[in-house]
Amino acid sequence: GIFVSGTGRVAVDPDLAILRLGIEVQDKTVSVAHRRATLAMQAVAAAVKATGVQNRDIQTQQFSIQPVYRYVEVKSLEGGRSNKRVLDGYRVTNTVAVKVRDLGSVSTVIDDAAVAGGDDVRIDSISFTFEDPTEARAQARADATRAAISHARQIADAAGVALGKPISLSESR
């Protein structure tokens, strides 16, 4: 048998930006930190929606409330030193993924979110992709199959044998 592989690649212009925006607030109590984070995220969400982003395109990715500690040096009566963990407050983190379908508005969405969230906002990342990869994947699959058949024909011709129908095909990404 002749065993070959083929590669298919298709370049596709993005039609979607995914922004990871977040709020991070630290305060002395959970309730104050949570309230501040909630208000900041509400302001960010309102700013993002004002740019035309729909509710369905804003999705919570991560939410956490964590204690924050600091370490202080303590001297014993005997003169020894050690570190003591002291509760310093609580950190609330809330991160959302925002799908921006109008690529021309990406910078406006980022700018408006940054202003709305103030010092509590975090812009984690931006990535560009496309909504539906089905057609591009089908094209890449067809290109890979044609490339594999071409390689197999070259090998069969060089070996002076006839190329039969494929017996097995597999795909990996």
JSON list of N, CA and C in Angstrom, two decimals, residues 87-135:
[
{"chain": "A", "resi": 87, "resn": "LEU", "atom": "N", "xyz": [-4.71, 39.12, 57.89]},
{"chain": "A", "resi": 87, "resn": "LEU", "atom": "CA", "xyz": [-5.73, 39.36, 56.87]},
{"chain": "A", "resi": 87, "resn": "LEU", "atom": "C", "xyz": [-5.74, 40.85, 56.54]},
{"chain": "A", "resi": 88, "resn": "ASP", "atom": "N", "xyz": [-5.58, 41.13, 55.25]},
{"chain": "A", "resi": 88, "resn": "ASP", "atom": "CA", "xyz": [-5.52, 42.52, 54.80]},
{"chain": "A", "resi": 88, "resn": "ASP", "atom": "C", "xyz": [-6.83, 42.96, 54.14]},
{"chain": "A", "resi": 89, "resn": "GLY", "atom": "N", "xyz": [-7.67, 42.02, 53.77]},
{"chain": "A", "resi": 89, "resn": "GLY", "atom": "CA", "xyz": [-8.92, 42.35, 53.12]},
{"chain": "A", "resi": 89, "resn": "GLY", "atom": "C", "xyz": [-9.34, 41.24, 52.18]},
{"chain": "A", "resi": 90, "resn": "TYR", "atom": "N", "xyz": [-10.16, 41.62, 51.19]},
{"chain": "A", "resi": 90, "resn": "TYR", "atom": "CA", "xyz": [-10.68, 40.64, 50.25]},
{"chain": "A", "resi": 90, "resn": "TYR", "atom": "C", "xyz": [-10.61, 41.19, 48.83]},
{"chain": "A", "resi": 91, "resn": "ARG", "atom": "N", "xyz": [-10.31, 40.32, 47.90]},
{"chain": "A", "resi": 91, "resn": "ARG", "atom": "CA", "xyz": [-10.23, 40.69, 46.49]},
{"chain": "A", "resi": 91, "resn": "ARG", "atom": "C", "xyz": [-11.36, 40.01, 45.73]},
{"chain": "A", "resi": 92, "resn": "VAL", "atom": "N", "xyz": [-12.11, 40.81, 44.99]},
{"chain": "A", "resi": 92, "resn": "VAL", "atom": "CA", "xyz": [-13.19, 40.29, 44.15]},
{"chain": "A", "resi": 92, "resn": "VAL", "atom": "C", "xyz": [-12.76, 40.49, 42.71]},
{"chain": "A", "resi": 93, "resn": "THR", "atom": "N", "xyz": [-12.82, 39.42, 41.95]},
{"chain": "A", "resi": 93, "resn": "THR", "atom": "CA", "xyz": [-12.46, 39.45, 40.54]},
{"chain": "A", "resi": 93, "resn": "THR", "atom": "C", "xyz": [-13.64, 38.94, 39.73]},
{"chain": "A", "resi": 94, "resn": "ASN", "atom": "N", "xyz": [-13.96, 39.67, 38.67]},
{"chain": "A", "resi": 94, "resn": "ASN", "atom": "CA", "xyz": [-15.05, 39.28, 37.78]},
{"chain": "A", "resi": 94, "resn": "ASN", "atom": "C", "xyz": [-14.57, 39.52, 36.35]},
{"chain": "A", "resi": 95, "resn": "THR", "atom": "N", "xyz": [-14.52, 38.48, 35.55]},
{"chain": "A", "resi": 95, "resn": "THR", "atom": "CA", "xyz": [-14.05, 38.59, 34.18]},
{"chain": "A", "resi": 95, "resn": "THR", "atom": "C", "xyz": [-15.15, 38.13, 33.22]},
{"chain": "A", "resi": 96, "resn": "VAL", "atom": "N", "xyz": [-15.33, 38.90, 32.15]},
{"chain": "A", "resi": 96, "resn": "VAL", "atom": "CA", "xyz": [-16.32, 38.55, 31.13]},
{"chain": "A", "resi": 96, "resn": "VAL", "atom": "C", "xyz": [-15.64, 38.45, 29.77]},
{"chain": "A", "resi": 97, "resn": "ALA", "atom": "N", "xyz": [-16.23, 37.62, 28.91]},
{"chain": "A", "resi": 97, "resn": "ALA", "atom": "CA", "xyz": [-15.82, 37.57, 27.50]},
{"chain": "A", "resi": 97, "resn": "ALA", "atom": "C", "xyz": [-16.85, 38.36, 26.73]},
{"chain": "A", "resi": 98, "resn": "VAL", "atom": "N", "xyz": [-16.38, 39.26, 25.90]},
{"chain": "A", "resi": 98, "resn": "VAL", "atom": "CA", "xyz": [-17.27, 40.11, 25.11]},
{"chain": "A", "resi": 98, "resn": "VAL", "atom": "C", "xyz": [-17.01, 39.82, 23.64]},
{"chain": "A", "resi": 99, "resn": "LYS", "atom": "N", "xyz": [-18.05, 39.40, 22.93]},
{"chain": "A", "resi": 99, "resn": "LYS", "atom": "CA", "xyz": [-17.95, 39.20, 21.48]},
{"chain": "A", "resi": 99, "resn": "LYS", "atom": "C", "xyz": [-18.28, 40.53, 20.80]},
{"chain": "A", "resi": 100, "resn": "VAL", "atom": "N", "xyz": [-17.33, 41.02, 20.04]},
{"chain": "A", "resi": 100, "resn": "VAL", "atom": "CA", "xyz": [-17.55, 42.26, 19.30]},
{"chain": "A", "resi": 100, "resn": "VAL", "atom": "C", "xyz": [-17.67, 41.87, 17.83]},
{"chain": "A", "resi": 101, "resn": "ARG", "atom": "N", "xyz": [-18.86, 42.00, 17.30]},
{"chain": "A", "resi": 101, "resn": "ARG", "atom": "CA", "xyz": [-19.13, 41.58, 15.92]},
{"chain": "A", "resi": 101, "resn": "ARG", "atom": "C", "xyz": [-18.77, 42.66, 14.91]},
{"chain": "A", "resi": 102, "resn": "ASP", "atom": "N", "xyz": [-18.76, 43.91, 15.32]},
{"chain": "A", "resi": 102, "resn": "ASP", "atom": "CA", "xyz": [-18.36, 45.02, 14.45]},
{"chain": "A", "resi": 102, "resn": "ASP", "atom": "C", "xyz": [-16.89, 45.32, 14.74]},
{"chain": "A", "resi": 103, "resn": "LEU", "atom": "N", "xyz": [-16.00, 44.76, 13.92]},
{"chain": "A", "resi": 103, "resn": "LEU", "atom": "CA", "xyz": [-14.57, 44.89, 14.18]},
{"chain": "A", "resi": 103, "resn": "LEU", "atom": "C", "xyz": [-14.11, 46.35, 14.18]},
{"chain": "A", "resi": 104, "resn": "GLY", "atom": "N", "xyz": [-14.82, 47.19, 13.49]},
{"chain": "A", "resi": 104, "resn": "GLY", "atom": "CA", "xyz": [-14.47, 48.61, 13.48]},
{"chain": "A", "resi": 104, "resn": "GLY", "atom": "C", "xyz": [-14.70, 49.30, 14.81]},
{"chain": "A", "resi": 105, "resn": "SER", "atom": "N", "xyz": [-15.46, 48.66, 15.71]},
{"chain": "A", "resi": 105, "resn": "SER", "atom": "CA", "xyz": [-15.76, 49.28, 17.00]},
{"chain": "A", "resi": 105, "resn": "SER", "atom": "C", "xyz": [-14.93, 48.71, 18.15]},
{"chain": "A", "resi": 106, "resn": "VAL", "atom": "N", "xyz": [-13.98, 47.83, 17.86]},
{"chain": "A", "resi": 106, "resn": "VAL", "atom": "CA", "xyz": [-13.21, 47.18, 18.93]},
{"chain": "A", "resi": 106, "resn": "VAL", "atom": "C", "xyz": [-12.51, 48.20, 19.81]},
{"chain": "A", "resi": 107, "resn": "SER", "atom": "N", "xyz": [-11.82, 49.16, 19.22]},
{"chain": "A", "resi": 107, "resn": "SER", "atom": "CA", "xyz": [-11.09, 50.13, 20.04]},
{"chain": "A", "resi": 107, "resn": "SER", "atom": "C", "xyz": [-12.05, 50.98, 20.86]},
{"chain": "A", "resi": 108, "resn": "THR", "atom": "N", "xyz": [-13.21, 51.30, 20.34]},
{"chain": "A", "resi": 108, "resn": "THR", "atom": "CA", "xyz": [-14.21, 52.06, 21.09]},
{"chain": "A", "resi": 108, "resn": "THR", "atom": "C", "xyz": [-14.71, 51.26, 22.28]},
{"chain": "A", "resi": 109, "resn": "VAL", "atom": "N", "xyz": [-14.97, 49.98, 22.07]},
{"chain": "A", "resi": 109, "resn": "VAL", "atom": "CA", "xyz": [-15.43, 49.11, 23.16]},
{"chain": "A", "resi": 109, "resn": "VAL", "atom": "C", "xyz": [-14.38, 49.08, 24.27]},
{"chain": "A", "resi": 110, "resn": "ILE", "atom": "N", "xyz": [-13.12, 48.89, 23.90]},
{"chain": "A", "resi": 110, "resn": "ILE", "atom": "CA", "xyz": [-12.03, 48.85, 24.88]},
{"chain": "A", "resi": 110, "resn": "ILE", "atom": "C", "xyz": [-11.92, 50.18, 25.62]},
{"chain": "A", "resi": 111, "resn": "ASP", "atom": "N", "xyz": [-11.88, 51.27, 24.86]},
{"chain": "A", "resi": 111, "resn": "ASP", "atom": "CA", "xyz": [-11.74, 52.60, 25.48]},
{"chain": "A", "resi": 111, "resn": "ASP", "atom": "C", "xyz": [-12.89, 52.90, 26.43]},
{"chain": "A", "resi": 112, "resn": "ASP", "atom": "N", "xyz": [-14.12, 52.65, 25.98]},
{"chain": "A", "resi": 112, "resn": "ASP", "atom": "CA", "xyz": [-15.29, 52.95, 26.81]},
{"chain": "A", "resi": 112, "resn": "ASP", "atom": "C", "xyz": [-15.34, 52.07, 28.06]},
{"chain": "A", "resi": 113, "resn": "ALA", "atom": "N", "xyz": [-14.95, 50.80, 27.92]},
{"chain": "A", "resi": 113, "resn": "ALA", "atom": "CA", "xyz": [-14.92, 49.91, 29.09]},
{"chain": "A", "resi": 113, "resn": "ALA", "atom": "C", "xyz": [-13.87, 50.37, 30.09]},
{"chain": "A", "resi": 114, "resn": "ALA", "atom": "N", "xyz": [-12.71, 50.80, 29.58]},
{"chain": "A", "resi": 114, "resn": "ALA", "atom": "CA", "xyz": [-11.63, 51.27, 30.45]},
{"chain": "A", "resi": 114, "resn": "ALA", "atom": "C", "xyz": [-12.06, 52.51, 31.23]},
{"chain": "A", "resi": 115, "resn": "VAL", "atom": "N", "xyz": [-12.71, 53.42, 30.55]},
{"chain": "A", "resi": 115, "resn": "VAL", "atom": "CA", "xyz": [-13.18, 54.65, 31.22]},
{"chain": "A", "resi": 115, "resn": "VAL", "atom": "C", "xyz": [-14.26, 54.31, 32.25]},
{"chain": "A", "resi": 116, "resn": "ALA", "atom": "N", "xyz": [-15.20, 53.47, 31.88]},
{"chain": "A", "resi": 116, "resn": "ALA", "atom": "CA", "xyz": [-16.32, 53.12, 32.77]},
{"chain": "A", "resi": 116, "resn": "ALA", "atom": "C", "xyz": [-15.83, 52.39, 34.02]},
{"chain": "A", "resi": 117, "resn": "GLY", "atom": "N", "xyz": [-14.85, 51.51, 33.87]},
{"chain": "A", "resi": 117, "resn": "GLY", "atom": "CA", "xyz": [-14.37, 50.71, 35.00]},
{"chain": "A", "resi": 117, "resn": "GLY", "atom": "C", "xyz": [-13.33, 51.41, 35.84]},
{"chain": "A", "resi": 118, "resn": "GLY", "atom": "N", "xyz": [-12.76, 52.48, 35.30]},
{"chain": "A", "resi": 118, "resn": "GLY", "atom": "CA", "xyz": [-11.75, 53.24, 36.05]},
{"chain": "A", "resi": 118, "resn": "GLY", "atom": "C", "xyz": [-10.57, 52.39, 36.46]},
{"chain": "A", "resi": 119, "resn": "ASP", "atom": "N", "xyz": [-10.08, 52.64, 37.66]},
{"chain": "A", "resi": 119, "resn": "ASP", "atom": "CA", "xyz": [-8.89, 51.94, 38.16]},
{"chain": "A", "resi": 119, "resn": "ASP", "atom": "C", "xyz": [-9.16, 50.46, 38.45]},
{"chain": "A", "resi": 120, "resn": "ASP", "atom": "N", "xyz": [-10.43, 50.07, 38.49]},
{"chain": "A", "resi": 120, "resn": "ASP", "atom": "CA", "xyz": [-10.76, 48.68, 38.80]},
{"chain": "A", "resi": 120, "resn": "ASP", "atom": "C", "xyz": [-10.81, 47.78, 37.58]},
{"chain": "A", "resi": 121, "resn": "VAL", "atom": "N", "xyz": [-10.77, 48.35, 36.38]},
{"chain": "A", "resi": 121, "resn": "VAL", "atom": "CA", "xyz": [-10.92, 47.56, 35.17]},
{"chain": "A", "resi": 121, "resn": "VAL", "atom": "C", "xyz": [-9.62, 46.85, 34.81]},
{"chain": "A", "resi": 122, "resn": "ARG", "atom": "N", "xyz": [-9.76, 45.69, 34.21]},
{"chain": "A", "resi": 122, "resn": "ARG", "atom": "CA", "xyz": [-8.62, 44.93, 33.69]},
{"chain": "A", "resi": 122, "resn": "ARG", "atom": "C", "xyz": [-8.97, 44.51, 32.26]},
{"chain": "A", "resi": 123, "resn": "ILE", "atom": "N", "xyz": [-8.07, 44.78, 31.33]},
{"chain": "A", "resi": 123, "resn": "ILE", "atom": "CA", "xyz": [-8.25, 44.33, 29.95]},
{"chain": "A", "resi": 123, "resn": "ILE", "atom": "C", "xyz": [-7.27, 43.16, 29.81]},
{"chain": "A", "resi": 124, "resn": "ASP", "atom": "N", "xyz": [-7.80, 41.96, 29.86]},
{"chain": "A", "resi": 124, "resn": "ASP", "atom": "CA", "xyz": [-6.94, 40.77, 29.89]},
{"chain": "A", "resi": 124, "resn": "ASP", "atom": "C", "xyz": [-6.40, 40.39, 28.52]},
{"chain": "A", "resi": 125, "resn": "SER", "atom": "N", "xyz": [-7.27, 40.37, 27.51]},
{"chain": "A", "resi": 125, "resn": "SER", "atom": "CA", "xyz": [-6.80, 39.93, 26.20]},
{"chain": "A", "resi": 125, "resn": "SER", "atom": "C", "xyz": [-7.80, 40.30, 25.12]},
{"chain": "A", "resi": 126, "resn": "ILE", "atom": "N", "xyz": [-7.31, 40.22, 23.90]},
{"chain": "A", "resi": 126, "resn": "ILE", "atom": "CA", "xyz": [-8.16, 40.38, 22.72]},
{"chain": "A", "resi": 126, "resn": "ILE", "atom": "C", "xyz": [-7.71, 39.34, 21.71]},
{"chain": "A", "resi": 127, "resn": "SER", "atom": "N", "xyz": [-8.67, 38.67, 21.10]},
{"chain": "A", "resi": 127, "resn": "SER", "atom": "CA", "xyz": [-8.34, 37.71, 20.05]},
{"chain": "A", "resi": 127, "resn": "SER", "atom": "C", "xyz": [-9.33, 37.91, 18.91]},
{"chain": "A", "resi": 128, "resn": "PHE", "atom": "N", "xyz": [-8.88, 37.59, 17.73]},
{"chain": "A", "resi": 128, "resn": "PHE", "atom": "CA", "xyz": [-9.72, 37.71, 16.54]},
{"chain": "A", "resi": 128, "resn": "PHE", "atom": "C", "xyz": [-9.97, 36.32, 15.99]},
{"chain": "A", "resi": 129, "resn": "THR", "atom": "N", "xyz": [-11.20, 36.06, 15.61]},
{"chain": "A", "resi": 129, "resn": "THR", "atom": "CA", "xyz": [-11.58, 34.75, 15.12]},
{"chain": "A", "resi": 129, "resn": "THR", "atom": "C", "xyz": [-12.75, 34.93, 14.15]},
{"chain": "A", "resi": 130, "resn": "PHE", "atom": "N", "xyz": [-13.40, 33.83, 13.81]},
{"chain": "A", "resi": 130, "resn": "PHE", "atom": "CA", "xyz": [-14.58, 33.92, 12.97]},
{"chain": "A", "resi": 130, "resn": "PHE", "atom": "C", "xyz": [-15.67, 33.08, 13.59]},
{"chain": "A", "resi": 131, "resn": "GLU", "atom": "N", "xyz": [-16.89, 33.53, 13.36]},
{"chain": "A", "resi": 131, "resn": "GLU", "atom": "CA", "xyz": [-18.05, 32.95, 14.03]},
{"chain": "A", "resi": 131, "resn": "GLU", "atom": "C", "xyz": [-18.29, 31.49, 13.65]},
{"chain": "A", "resi": 132, "resn": "ASP", "atom": "N", "xyz": [-18.27, 31.18, 12.36]},
{"chain": "A", "resi": 132, "resn": "ASP", "atom": "CA", "xyz": [-18.61, 29.84, 11.92]},
{"chain": "A", "resi": 132, "resn": "ASP", "atom": "C", "xyz": [-17.49, 29.26, 11.05]},
{"chain": "A", "resi": 133, "resn": "PRO", "atom": "N", "xyz": [-16.70, 28.36, 11.60]},
{"chain": "A", "resi": 133, "resn": "PRO", "atom": "CA", "xyz": [-15.57, 27.79, 10.86]},
{"chain": "A", "resi": 133, "resn": "PRO", "atom": "C", "xyz": [-15.94, 26.64, 9.93]},
{"chain": "A", "resi": 134, "resn": "THR", "atom": "N", "xyz": [-17.21, 26.29, 9.82]},
{"chain": "A", "resi": 134, "resn": "THR", "atom": "CA", "xyz": [-17.64, 25.12, 9.07]},
{"chain": "A", "resi": 134, "resn": "THR", "atom": "C", "xyz": [-17.16, 25.14, 7.62]},
{"chain": "A", "resi": 135, "resn": "GLU", "atom": "N", "xyz": [-17.39, 26.23, 6.91]},
{"chain": "A", "resi": 135, "resn": "GLU", "atom": "CA", "xyz": [-17.01, 26.31, 5.50]},
{"chain": "A", "resi": 135, "resn": "GLU", "atom": "C", "xyz": [-15.49, 26.28, 5.32]}
]
